[in-house]
Coordinates of C-alpha atoms in Angstrom, one line a residue:
M1307 CA 1.3 16.3 6.7
V1308 CA 3.3 15.8 9.5
L1309 CA 6.7 14.2 8.5
L1310 CA 7.0 16.0 5.3
P1311 CA 7.3 19.7 6.8
F1312 CA 9.4 18.2 9.8
F1313 CA 12.3 16.7 7.1
T1314 CA 11.8 19.9 4.7
S1315 CA 10.3 23.2 5.7
A1316 CA 11.4 22.5 9.5
Y1317 CA 15.2 22.1 8.1
L1318 CA 15.0 25.1 5.6
S1319 CA 13.8 27.3 8.9
Y1320 CA 16.6 25.7 10.8
S1321 CA 19.5 25.8 7.9
A1322 CA 18.7 29.5 7.7
T1323 CA 19.9 30.2 11.4
I1324 CA 22.8 27.6 11.7
D1325 CA 25.4 29.5 14.1
Q1326 CA 28.9 29.9 12.2
E1327 CA 30.5 29.5 15.3
V1328 CA 29.1 26.2 15.6
T1329 CA 29.7 25.1 12.5
K1330 CA 33.2 26.2 12.6
S1331 CA 33.9 24.5 15.8
Y1332 CA 32.4 21.3 14.4
I1333 CA 34.2 21.1 11.3
A1334 CA 37.5 21.8 13.4
S1335 CA 36.4 19.1 15.7
D1336 CA 36.1 21.5 18.3
Y1337 CA 33.3 19.5 20.1
V1338 CA 33.5 21.6 23.6
T1339 CA 33.3 25.1 22.0
A1340 CA 30.5 23.5 19.8
A1341 CA 28.6 22.2 22.5
N1342 CA 29.0 25.5 24.7
R1343 CA 27.6 27.5 21.8
L1344 CA 24.4 25.4 21.5
E1345 CA 24.1 25.4 25.3
Q1346 CA 24.2 29.3 24.9
Q1347 CA 21.8 29.2 21.6
I1348 CA 19.1 27.2 23.4
E1349 CA 19.2 29.1 26.5
E1350 CA 18.5 32.4 24.1
Q1351 CA 15.6 30.6 22.4
K1352 CA 14.2 29.4 26.1
L1353 CA 14.7 33.3 26.9
R1354 CA 12.9 34.6 24.0
D1355 CA 10.0 32.0 24.5
S1356 CA 9.6 33.1 28.1
K1357 CA 9.2 36.7 26.9
A1358 CA 6.4 35.7 25.0
E1359 CA 8.1 35.9 21.6
R1360 CA 8.1 33.7 18.4
V1361 CA 10.6 30.8 19.0
D1362 CA 10.6 28.0 16.2
Y1363 CA 10.3 24.8 17.9
S1364 CA 12.3 22.8 15.1
S1365 CA 15.2 24.8 15.4
L1366 CA 15.4 24.5 19.0
Y1367 CA 14.6 20.5 18.5
M1368 CA 17.6 20.1 16.0
N1369 CA 19.8 22.5 18.5
Y1370 CA 18.9 19.9 21.3
L1371 CA 19.8 16.7 19.0
V1372 CA 23.0 17.9 17.6
L1373 CA 23.6 18.7 21.5
C1374 CA 22.8 15.5 22.8
H1375 CA 25.1 13.9 20.0
L1376 CA 28.1 15.8 20.8
Y1377 CA 27.6 14.9 24.3
A1378 CA 27.0 11.5 23.9
W1379 CA 29.4 10.5 21.0
R1380 CA 31.9 13.2 20.9
L1381 CA 32.7 14.3 24.3
N1382 CA 31.8 10.9 25.8
K1383 CA 29.4 12.0 28.3
P1384 CA 26.1 9.6 27.3
D1385 CA 24.4 10.6 31.0
V1386 CA 24.5 14.2 30.2
A1387 CA 23.2 13.4 26.9
L1388 CA 20.3 11.4 28.7
L1389 CA 19.5 14.4 30.8
K1390 CA 19.2 17.0 27.8
Y1391 CA 16.9 14.3 26.0
Q1392 CA 14.8 14.6 29.3
E1393 CA 14.9 18.3 29.1
L1394 CA 13.7 18.1 25.7
N1395 CA 10.8 15.9 26.5
E1396 CA 9.8 18.3 29.2
L1397 CA 10.1 21.4 26.6
R1398 CA 7.9 19.6 24.1
H1399 CA 4.6 20.0 26.1
S1400 CA 5.4 23.9 25.8
Y1401 CA 4.9 24.1 21.9
K1402 CA 2.0 23.6 20.0
S1403 CA 3.8 22.3 17.0
A1404 CA 5.9 20.1 19.0
S1405 CA 2.6 17.7 19.3
K1406 CA 2.8 17.1 15.3
L1407 CA 6.4 15.6 15.3
A1408 CA 7.2 12.1 16.0
R1409 CA 9.6 11.9 19.0
L1410 CA 12.7 10.8 17.1
E1411 CA 14.7 11.1 19.9
L1412 CA 13.8 8.0 21.3
L1413 CA 15.9 6.2 18.5
Y1414 CA 19.3 7.8 20.3
I1415 CA 17.7 7.6 24.0
A1416 CA 17.7 3.7 23.0
E1417 CA 20.9 3.5 21.4
I1418 CA 22.6 5.0 24.7
Y1419 CA 20.8 2.2 26.7
E1420 CA 21.8 -0.1 24.0
V1421 CA 25.3 0.9 24.4
K1422 CA 24.9 0.4 28.2
N1423 CA 24.0 -3.1 27.7
D1424 CA 20.5 -1.9 29.2
Y1425 CA 18.8 -4.1 26.6
P1426 CA 15.3 -3.9 27.9
K1427 CA 15.1 -0.1 28.5
A1428 CA 16.5 0.2 24.7
R1429 CA 13.6 -1.9 23.5
E1430 CA 11.4 0.2 25.4
N1431 CA 12.3 3.3 23.6
Y1432 CA 12.6 1.8 20.3
E1433 CA 9.1 0.3 20.6
N1434 CA 7.8 3.5 21.6
L1435 CA 9.2 5.0 18.6
L1436 CA 7.8 2.2 16.5
K1437 CA 4.3 3.1 18.0
E1438 CA 4.8 6.6 16.9
L1439 CA 5.4 6.0 13.3
A1440 CA 2.9 3.6 13.0
N1441 CA 0.5 6.3 14.1
F1442 CA 1.9 8.7 11.9
G1443 CA 1.8 6.3 8.9
E1444 CA -2.1 5.5 9.9
K1445 CA -2.9 9.4 9.7
E1446 CA -0.8 10.5 6.9
N1447 CA -2.0 10.7 2.9
D1448 CA 0.7 12.2 1.5
D1449 CA 3.0 10.0 -0.3
L1450 CA 6.5 11.3 1.0
S1451 CA 5.5 11.4 4.6
I1452 CA 4.2 7.7 4.3
L1453 CA 7.1 6.6 2.4
I1454 CA 9.6 8.2 5.2
S1455 CA 7.3 6.8 7.9
E1456 CA 7.5 3.3 6.4
D1457 CA 11.5 3.3 6.2
L1458 CA 11.9 4.5 9.5
I1459 CA 9.7 1.6 10.8
K1460 CA 11.8 -1.0 8.9
F1461 CA 14.9 1.0 10.4
V1462 CA 13.6 0.7 13.9
K1463 CA 12.4 -2.9 13.4
Y1464 CA 16.0 -3.7 12.1
Q1465 CA 17.4 -2.0 15.4
I1466 CA 14.9 -4.3 17.2
D1467 CA 15.9 -7.3 16.1
G1468 CA 19.8 -6.2 16.5
L1469 CA 19.1 -6.2 20.3
Q1470 CA 18.4 -10.0 20.1
L1471 CA 21.9 -11.0 18.6
K1472 CA 23.7 -8.5 20.9
A1473 CA 21.8 -10.2 23.9
K1474 CA 22.6 -13.6 22.5
T1475 CA 19.7 -15.2 24.7
E1476 CA 19.0 -18.8 24.2
K1477 CA 15.4 -18.3 23.0
R1478 CA 15.0 -15.5 20.7
D1479 CA 11.6 -14.0 19.6
K1480 CA 10.7 -14.1 15.9
P1481 CA 12.6 -11.0 13.8
L1482 CA 10.3 -8.2 13.4
L1483 CA 11.5 -7.4 10.1
T1484 CA 11.7 -11.0 8.3
K1485 CA 11.8 -9.5 4.7
L1486 CA 13.3 -6.6 2.9
K1487 CA 12.9 -5.8 -0.5
L1488 CA 15.6 -3.9 -1.8
S1489 CA 15.0 -3.9 -5.5
S1490 CA 11.9 -1.7 -5.0
Q1491 CA 13.1 0.5 -2.1
M1492 CA 13.2 4.4 -2.3
T1493 CA 15.3 5.1 0.6
H1494 CA 18.0 7.0 -1.2
Q1495 CA 15.5 9.1 -3.2
F1496 CA 14.0 10.8 -0.3
F1497 CA 16.7 10.4 2.4
P1498 CA 17.8 14.1 1.9
F1499 CA 14.8 14.8 3.7
L1500 CA 15.2 12.2 6.3
A1501 CA 18.9 12.8 7.3
F1502 CA 18.6 16.7 7.9
G1503 CA 15.6 15.3 10.3
L1504 CA 17.5 12.6 12.1
A1505 CA 21.1 13.9 11.5
P1506 CA 21.2 17.6 11.6
A1507 CA 24.5 18.0 12.1
V1508 CA 24.8 17.4 8.2
G1509 CA 23.7 21.0 8.0
Y1510 CA 26.9 22.0 9.6
I1511 CA 29.1 20.3 7.1
L1512 CA 27.1 21.3 3.6
S1513 CA 26.7 25.0 4.9
S1514 CA 30.6 25.5 5.8
G1515 CA 31.6 25.4 2.4
K1516 CA 34.6 23.4 3.4
S1517 CA 35.6 20.2 1.2
I1518 CA 36.3 17.3 3.3
D1519 CA 38.0 13.9 2.5
L1520 CA 35.0 12.0 3.2
V1521 CA 37.0 8.8 3.4
D1522 CA 38.9 10.1 6.5
W1523 CA 36.0 11.8 7.9
I1524 CA 33.9 8.5 8.0
K1525 CA 37.0 6.8 9.6
Q1526 CA 37.2 9.5 12.4
S1527 CA 33.7 9.4 13.0
P1528 CA 31.8 7.7 16.0
P1529 CA 29.9 4.5 15.3
D1530 CA 26.6 6.1 16.5
L1531 CA 23.3 6.1 14.5
S1532 CA 23.4 10.0 13.9
S1533 CA 26.7 9.7 12.4
M1534 CA 25.6 6.4 10.3
I1535 CA 22.7 8.4 8.8
Q1536 CA 25.1 11.6 8.0
N1537 CA 27.9 9.4 6.3
Y1538 CA 25.6 7.7 4.3
A1539 CA 23.7 11.1 3.1
L1540 CA 27.3 12.5 2.3
I1541 CA 28.2 9.2 0.0
L1542 CA 24.5 9.4 -1.7
A1543 CA 25.3 13.3 -2.4
T1544 CA 28.9 12.2 -4.0
S1545 CA 27.6 9.5 -5.8
A1546 CA 24.6 11.2 -7.1
S1547 CA 25.5 11.3 -10.7
T1548 CA 28.2 8.4 -10.6
V1549 CA 30.4 6.2 -9.1
D1550 CA 34.0 6.9 -9.2
E1551 CA 36.9 5.8 -7.2
S1552 CA 36.5 8.3 -4.3
S1553 CA 33.2 7.2 -3.6
A1554 CA 33.9 3.5 -3.9
K1555 CA 36.6 4.4 -1.2
A1556 CA 34.2 6.1 1.0
M1557 CA 31.5 3.0 0.5
E1558 CA 34.5 0.5 1.8
A1559 CA 34.8 3.1 4.8
Y1560 CA 31.2 3.2 5.4
L1561 CA 31.0 -0.8 5.6
S1562 CA 34.1 -1.0 7.8
K1563 CA 32.8 1.3 10.0
Y1564 CA 29.1 0.1 10.1
P1565 CA 29.4 -3.2 8.8
E1566 CA 25.8 -4.5 9.4
S1567 CA 23.3 -1.5 9.6
Y1568 CA 20.4 -1.1 8.1
Y1569 CA 22.0 1.7 6.1
S1570 CA 24.9 -0.4 4.9
V1571 CA 22.3 -3.0 3.6
Q1572 CA 20.8 -0.2 1.5
L1573 CA 24.4 1.1 0.6
R1574 CA 25.4 -2.4 -0.5
Y1575 CA 22.7 -2.8 -2.7
L1576 CA 22.9 0.8 -4.5
F1577 CA 26.8 -0.1 -5.5
Y1578 CA 25.5 -3.7 -6.4
R1579 CA 23.1 -2.3 -9.0
F1580 CA 25.8 0.2 -10.5
Y1581 CA 28.6 -2.5 -10.9
K1582 CA 26.0 -4.9 -12.3
E1583 CA 24.8 -2.3 -14.9
S1584 CA 28.6 -1.3 -15.4
E1585 CA 29.4 -4.9 -16.0
Q1586 CA 31.8 -5.2 -12.8
T1587 CA 30.7 -8.7 -12.2
K1588 CA 33.2 -9.3 -9.5
K1589 CA 32.3 -6.5 -7.5
A1590 CA 28.5 -7.2 -7.7
E1591 CA 29.1 -10.5 -6.6
K1592 CA 31.0 -9.9 -3.6
L1593 CA 28.4 -7.3 -2.5
V1594 CA 25.7 -10.2 -3.0
K1595 CA 27.6 -12.4 -0.8
D1596 CA 27.9 -9.7 1.8
L1597 CA 24.1 -9.4 1.8
E1598 CA 23.4 -13.3 2.2
K1599 CA 25.5 -13.4 5.1
I1600 CA 23.8 -10.5 6.9
A1601 CA 20.3 -12.0 5.8
G1602 CA 21.6 -15.6 7.1
K1603 CA 23.0 -14.1 10.6
R1604 CA 19.8 -12.1 11.0
G1605 CA 17.0 -14.6 10.1
I1606 CA 15.9 -12.0 7.3
E1607 CA 15.1 -12.4 3.4
L1608 CA 16.9 -9.5 1.5
I1609 CA 15.5 -9.7 -1.8
I1610 CA 17.6 -8.2 -4.6
G1611 CA 16.1 -8.8 -8.2
P1612 CA 12.6 -7.8 -9.6
D1613 CA 9.3 -9.6 -8.6
K1614 CA 8.1 -11.5 -11.8
R1615 CA 4.3 -10.9 -10.5
F1616 CA 5.1 -7.1 -11.5
S1617 CA 7.1 -7.6 -14.6
S1618 CA 4.6 -5.6 -16.6
P1619 CA 1.5 -3.3 -16.1
E1620 CA -0.4 -6.6 -17.4
K1621 CA 1.4 -9.0 -14.6
T1622 CA 0.6 -6.3 -11.9
W1623 CA -2.9 -6.2 -13.0
G1624 CA -3.3 -10.0 -13.4
T1625 CA -1.7 -10.0 -9.6
F1626 CA -3.9 -7.3 -8.3
R1627 CA -7.0 -9.1 -9.4
N1628 CA -6.2 -12.3 -8.1
A1629 CA -5.3 -10.6 -4.7
L1630 CA -8.7 -9.1 -4.6
I1631 CA -10.3 -12.5 -5.2
E1632 CA -8.3 -13.9 -2.8
G1633 CA -8.9 -11.0 -0.2
N1634 CA -5.1 -10.7 0.0
I1635 CA -4.5 -7.2 1.5
D1636 CA -0.8 -7.3 1.5
V1637 CA -0.9 -8.3 -2.4
V1638 CA -3.1 -5.8 -3.1
A1639 CA -1.4 -3.1 -1.7
D1640 CA 2.1 -4.3 -2.9
C1641 CA 0.6 -3.9 -6.4
Y1642 CA 0.7 0.0 -6.0
V1643 CA 3.8 2.4 -5.9
P1644 CA 5.3 2.5 -2.5
G1645 CA 3.9 4.7 0.1
Q1646 CA -0.1 4.2 -1.0
W1647 CA -1.3 3.1 2.6
K1648 CA -4.9 4.8 1.6
N1649 CA -5.4 1.8 -0.8
R1650 CA -4.8 -0.6 2.3
K1651 CA -7.3 1.2 4.3
T1652 CA -9.6 1.2 1.6
F1653 CA -9.6 -2.4 0.8
A1654 CA -9.6 -3.4 4.8
L1655 CA -12.6 -1.5 5.3
L1656 CA -14.2 -3.2 2.1
G1657 CA -13.9 -6.5 3.6
K1658 CA -12.8 -9.6 1.8
E1659 CA -16.5 -10.6 0.3
K1660 CA -16.5 -7.1 -1.1
M1661 CA -12.9 -7.5 -2.7
K1662 CA -13.8 -10.7 -4.3
E1663 CA -17.0 -9.3 -5.9
I1664 CA -14.9 -6.4 -7.3
G1665 CA -12.0 -8.6 -8.3
G1666 CA -14.6 -10.9 -10.2
K1667 CA -16.0 -8.1 -11.9
M1668 CA -12.8 -6.8 -13.3
G1669 CA -11.9 -7.5 -17.2
D1670 CA -8.9 -7.1 -18.7
I1671 CA -6.8 -3.6 -19.3
G1672 CA -5.9 -1.7 -22.8
K1673 CA -3.0 -0.1 -23.3
I1674 CA -3.3 3.7 -24.4
I1675 CA 0.7 4.7 -24.0
A1676 CA 3.9 3.2 -22.4
S1677 CA 7.5 4.2 -22.3
E1678 CA 10.1 2.5 -20.4
Q1679 CA 9.4 4.1 -17.1
E1680 CA 5.8 4.9 -17.2
A1681 CA 2.4 3.5 -18.9
K1682 CA -1.0 4.8 -19.1
Y1683 CA -4.0 1.9 -19.3
R1684 CA -7.8 1.8 -19.4
I1685 CA -10.2 -0.4 -18.4
R1686 CA -14.1 -0.3 -19.3
R1687 CA -16.8 -1.4 -16.9
I1688 CA -20.5 -1.3 -17.0
E1689 CA -22.1 0.6 -14.2
E1690 CA -25.9 1.1 -13.7
G1691 CA -26.5 0.3 -17.0
K1692 CA -23.7 2.7 -18.5
E1693 CA -20.0 1.8 -20.0
I1694 CA -17.7 3.9 -17.8
T1695 CA -13.9 4.3 -18.6
Y1696 CA -11.1 3.9 -15.9
Y1697 CA -7.7 5.1 -16.3
I1698 CA -4.7 3.3 -14.8
Y1699 CA -1.5 4.8 -14.5
F1700 CA 1.5 2.5 -13.9
Y1701 CA 5.1 3.4 -13.3
N1702 CA 8.2 1.3 -13.4
F1703 CA 10.5 0.8 -9.9
D1704 CA 13.7 -1.2 -10.9
G1705 CA 12.1 -3.5 -12.8
E1706 CA 8.7 -3.7 -11.1
W1707 CA 5.6 -1.9 -12.5
K1708 CA 3.2 -0.7 -9.9
M1709 CA -0.1 1.1 -10.1
R1710 CA -1.0 4.8 -9.1
D1711 CA -4.4 6.5 -9.3
F1712 CA -7.0 3.8 -9.9

């Protein structure tokens, strides 16, 4: 695992060392004091490292991320932030553990260049991060790590596509992210891990023990990516059990602050689901119209409802079998629960002819036990003259039944 330790154990070790002076200053909007204290902490960590004392790179890394965020978006010193990011990149070579972590700072370096209207430089950094995330996804077998990689890839592609809209060039490349299936997105389920890694300042808010007015907090936040990610995480936390008037107002404040962002799309869908299930039809329809406008403007297909090909375990199995016969690896992979890249690799290695042979020999499946969320089926096959039973597990994701462990 690579990303999983970064977004879990890395944050746990970091949260244990969160400086209360930085927390107090950050919550009080005294960003000069917060930045000065972070500078001091970083220098102390570097000094310990020079004395061959153990220094946790993830903690140092997150301190840098917060410091650069403060310089770029709270103290209006983007060039200083770029210099600090450069320091961070140079430090990376001094730590063995750093080589196992994606350079997520590229996201924020790209953002600064984007704000400077240097779109080629912004795209270069976004694309470099995209390559790193793709490499991580290819290497990883842990489901959560793969899911996080997949979502970040979509996020970065969304950012790159947004550059073309800002540049307003006559000739545009085809969007990198042409389709986003919201009905089976699991972003909200693993987002706490993602938020602490991408926006570690959220730790100051949570560790302060101080209640904040989330609507005012969002309104006063800068429009940068780190704040966007942080505030999305806070809304998810307040709406974890149910949606009430305060969380609905926070959602409206968020959509006003970050109207067409990647996570505003995700948030609209989550609230749409709640409004639809609670029969608040007008509110649900409004969010759908917003999504349709964003889709039309960006040239992206936003899929809201469940895919009928996966409406039951039997339907999914039939889709899977036909995809094997046709040699369609994309559809084969889509039959599995999100994050199962290892299955794509397996079938890619087999090749289309072998996939067709396997699919042609597959019979029907028989149900053993099923509930609304999970199901266990079996299939019997003759191998070397013996009948062998295989078990297939299905899970329901927002009305779509996906396979696992077959």
